[in-house]
PDB file of C-alpha atoms in Angstrom:
ATOM      1  CA  LEU A  59     -16.091 -22.466  14.311  1.00 48.00           C
ATOM      2  CA  LEU A  60     -16.984 -24.194  11.070  1.00 49.00           C
ATOM      3  CA  MET A  61     -19.556 -26.412  12.790  1.00 50.00           C
ATOM      4  CA  ASP A  62     -21.345 -23.390  14.315  1.00 52.00           C
ATOM      5  CA  CYS A  63     -21.429 -21.444  11.069  1.00 48.00           C
ATOM      6  CA  ASN A  64     -22.602 -24.428   9.005  1.00 50.00           C
ATOM      7  CA  GLN A  65     -26.263 -23.509   9.478  1.00 60.00           C
ATOM      8  CA  LYS A  66     -25.948 -19.792   8.607  1.00 67.00           C
ATOM      9  CA  TYR A  67     -22.992 -19.610   6.224  1.00 68.00           C
ATOM     10  CA  ASP A  68     -21.614 -21.665   3.368  1.00 74.00           C
ATOM     11  CA  VAL A  69     -18.762 -23.730   4.830  1.00 76.00           C
ATOM     12  CA  GLU A  70     -16.651 -23.363   1.664  1.00 81.00           C
ATOM     13  CA  VAL A  71     -16.970 -19.572   1.734  1.00 78.00           C
ATOM     14  CA  VAL A  72     -16.024 -19.350   5.407  1.00 73.00           C
ATOM     15  CA  SER A  73     -13.103 -21.735   4.898  1.00 78.00           C
ATOM     16  CA  ALA A  74     -11.839 -19.630   1.985  1.00 77.00           C
ATOM     17  CA  LEU A  75     -12.137 -16.474   4.086  1.00 74.00           C
ATOM     18  CA  ILE A  76     -10.208 -18.016   6.982  1.00 75.00           C
ATOM     19  CA  LYS A  77      -7.491 -19.192   4.585  1.00 74.00           C
ATOM     20  CA  GLN A  78      -7.216 -15.702   3.046  1.00 71.00           C
ATOM     21  CA  VAL A  79      -6.960 -14.008   6.449  1.00 67.00           C
ATOM     22  CA  ARG A  80      -4.196 -16.390   7.514  1.00 67.00           C
ATOM     23  CA  GLN A  81      -2.236 -15.713   4.304  1.00 65.00           C
ATOM     24  CA  ASN A  82      -2.572 -11.929   4.669  1.00 60.00           C
ATOM     25  CA  LYS A  83      -1.004 -11.778   8.138  1.00 59.00           C
ATOM     26  CA  ASN A  84       2.405 -11.043   6.599  1.00 62.00           C
ATOM     27  CA  ILE A  85       1.222  -8.129   4.454  1.00 64.00           C
ATOM     28  CA  ASP A  86       2.706  -4.796   5.431  1.00 70.00           C
ATOM     29  CA  PRO A  87       0.140  -2.162   6.428  1.00 85.00           C
ATOM     30  CA  THR A  88      -0.577   0.653   3.976  1.00 91.00           C
ATOM     31  CA  TYR A  89      -0.492   4.331   4.904  1.00 93.00           C
ATOM     32  CA  VAL A  90      -1.487   7.560   3.183  1.00 95.00           C
ATOM     33  CA  ILE A  91       1.170  10.114   4.076  1.00 95.00           C
ATOM     34  CA  ARG A  92       2.144  13.653   3.112  1.00 95.00           C
ATOM     35  CA  LEU A  93       5.112  14.085   0.793  1.00 94.00           C
ATOM     36  CA  GLU A  94       7.174  15.556   3.657  1.00 93.00           C
ATOM     37  CA  GLU A  95       6.770  12.294   5.616  1.00 95.00           C
ATOM     38  CA  VAL A  96       8.226  10.006   2.919  1.00 95.00           C
ATOM     39  CA  LYS A  97      11.321   8.079   3.971  1.00 95.00           C
ATOM     40  CA  ALA A  98      13.815   5.911   2.125  1.00 95.00           C
ATOM     41  CA  GLY A  99      12.760   2.262   2.016  1.00 95.00           C
ATOM     42  CA  MET A 100       9.031   2.922   1.812  1.00 95.00           C
ATOM     43  CA  VAL A 101       7.245   1.210  -1.074  1.00 96.00           C
ATOM     44  CA  LEU A 102       4.657   2.874  -3.308  1.00 96.00           C
ATOM     45  CA  MET A 103       1.323   1.083  -3.115  1.00 95.00           C
ATOM     46  CA  GLU A 104      -0.152   3.004  -6.073  1.00 95.00           C
ATOM     47  CA  ASP A 105       1.334   4.396  -9.271  1.00 96.00           C
ATOM     48  CA  LEU A 106       2.567   7.947  -8.785  1.00 97.00           C
ATOM     49  CA  LYS A 107       1.340  10.104 -11.641  1.00 96.00           C
ATOM     50  CA  LEU A 108       1.736  13.735 -12.503  1.00 96.00           C
ATOM     51  CA  ASN A 109      -1.481  15.748 -12.342  1.00 96.00           C
ATOM     52  CA  ASP A 110      -1.717  15.551 -16.143  1.00 96.00           C
ATOM     53  CA  GLY A 111      -1.790  11.736 -15.951  1.00 95.00           C
ATOM     54  CA  ARG A 112       1.790  10.947 -16.973  1.00 96.00           C
ATOM     55  CA  LEU A 113       3.388   8.105 -14.994  1.00 96.00           C
ATOM     56  CA  LEU A 114       6.236   9.115 -12.706  1.00 95.00           C
ATOM     57  CA  LEU A 115       6.839   5.959 -10.609  1.00 96.00           C
ATOM     58  CA  THR A 116       5.071   2.603 -10.613  1.00 97.00           C
ATOM     59  CA  LYS A 117       3.362   0.774  -7.784  1.00 96.00           C
ATOM     60  CA  GLY A 118       5.885  -1.397  -5.950  1.00 95.00           C
ATOM     61  CA  THR A 119       8.809   1.042  -6.311  1.00 96.00           C
ATOM     62  CA  ARG A 120      11.007   1.101  -3.213  1.00 96.00           C
ATOM     63  CA  LEU A 121      11.856   4.733  -2.637  1.00 96.00           C
ATOM     64  CA  LYS A 122      15.453   5.913  -2.333  1.00 96.00           C
ATOM     65  CA  ALA A 123      16.727   9.240  -1.006  1.00 95.00           C
ATOM     66  CA  THR A 124      17.315  10.561  -4.526  1.00 94.00           C
ATOM     67  CA  SER A 125      13.770   9.608  -5.600  1.00 93.00           C
ATOM     68  CA  ILE A 126      12.349  11.311  -2.517  1.00 95.00           C
ATOM     69  CA  GLU A 127      14.234  14.540  -3.266  1.00 95.00           C
ATOM     70  CA  SER A 128      12.731  14.543  -6.772  1.00 94.00           C
ATOM     71  CA  ILE A 129       9.233  13.725  -5.499  1.00 95.00           C
ATOM     72  CA  ILE A 130       9.333  16.556  -2.963  1.00 95.00           C
ATOM     73  CA  SER A 131      10.663  19.001  -5.572  1.00 95.00           C
ATOM     74  CA  ILE A 132       7.913  18.029  -8.024  1.00 96.00           C
ATOM     75  CA  GLY A 133       5.360  18.250  -5.222  1.00 96.00           C
ATOM     76  CA  GLU A 134       6.513  21.750  -4.257  1.00 95.00           C
ATOM     77  CA  ARG A 135       5.742  22.836  -7.832  1.00 96.00           C
ATOM     78  CA  GLY A 136       2.209  21.410  -7.475  1.00 96.00           C
ATOM     79  CA  LEU A 137       2.675  18.815 -10.221  1.00 97.00           C
ATOM     80  CA  ILE A 138       1.656  15.782  -8.118  1.00 96.00           C
ATOM     81  CA  PRO A 139      -0.823  15.177  -5.291  1.00 94.00           C
ATOM     82  CA  ASN A 140       0.507  16.091  -1.842  1.00 94.00           C
ATOM     83  CA  THR A 141      -0.041  12.577  -0.453  1.00 95.00           C
ATOM     84  CA  LEU A 142       1.280   9.124  -1.318  1.00 95.00           C
ATOM     85  CA  THR A 143       0.020   5.656  -0.464  1.00 95.00           C
ATOM     86  CA  VAL A 144       2.962   3.617   0.832  1.00 96.00           C
ATOM     87  CA  SER A 145       3.851   0.580   2.873  1.00 94.00           C
ATOM     88  CA  VAL A 146       6.734   0.275   5.286  1.00 91.00           C
ATOM     89  CA  PRO A 147       8.277  -3.181   4.806  1.00 86.00           C
ATOM     90  CA  ASN A 148       9.426  -4.994   7.927  1.00 78.00           C
ATOM     91  CA  ASP A 149      12.914  -5.462   6.465  1.00 65.00           C
ATOM     92  CA  ASN A 150      13.844  -1.778   7.000  1.00 44.00           C
TER      93      ASN A 150
END
């Protein structure tokens, strides 16, 4: 692969790309889901902020049942967006 791309692409750039792809194989996929779909164990992939900009939960927070109840309640009052960006770790 590197020999073929040597004429069209910088070998160092391609090598770095291949290395990055190999490292990212273990990254959990990210999903945008509705609040009603949130389950315990999911991890926030973006800060969760109230519509007025105040921080509610930080990126990387693993959600628990009690957190989800609060999120849904706050969502029902229209104080946060109705979707979250989460990952579902393989260790669930």
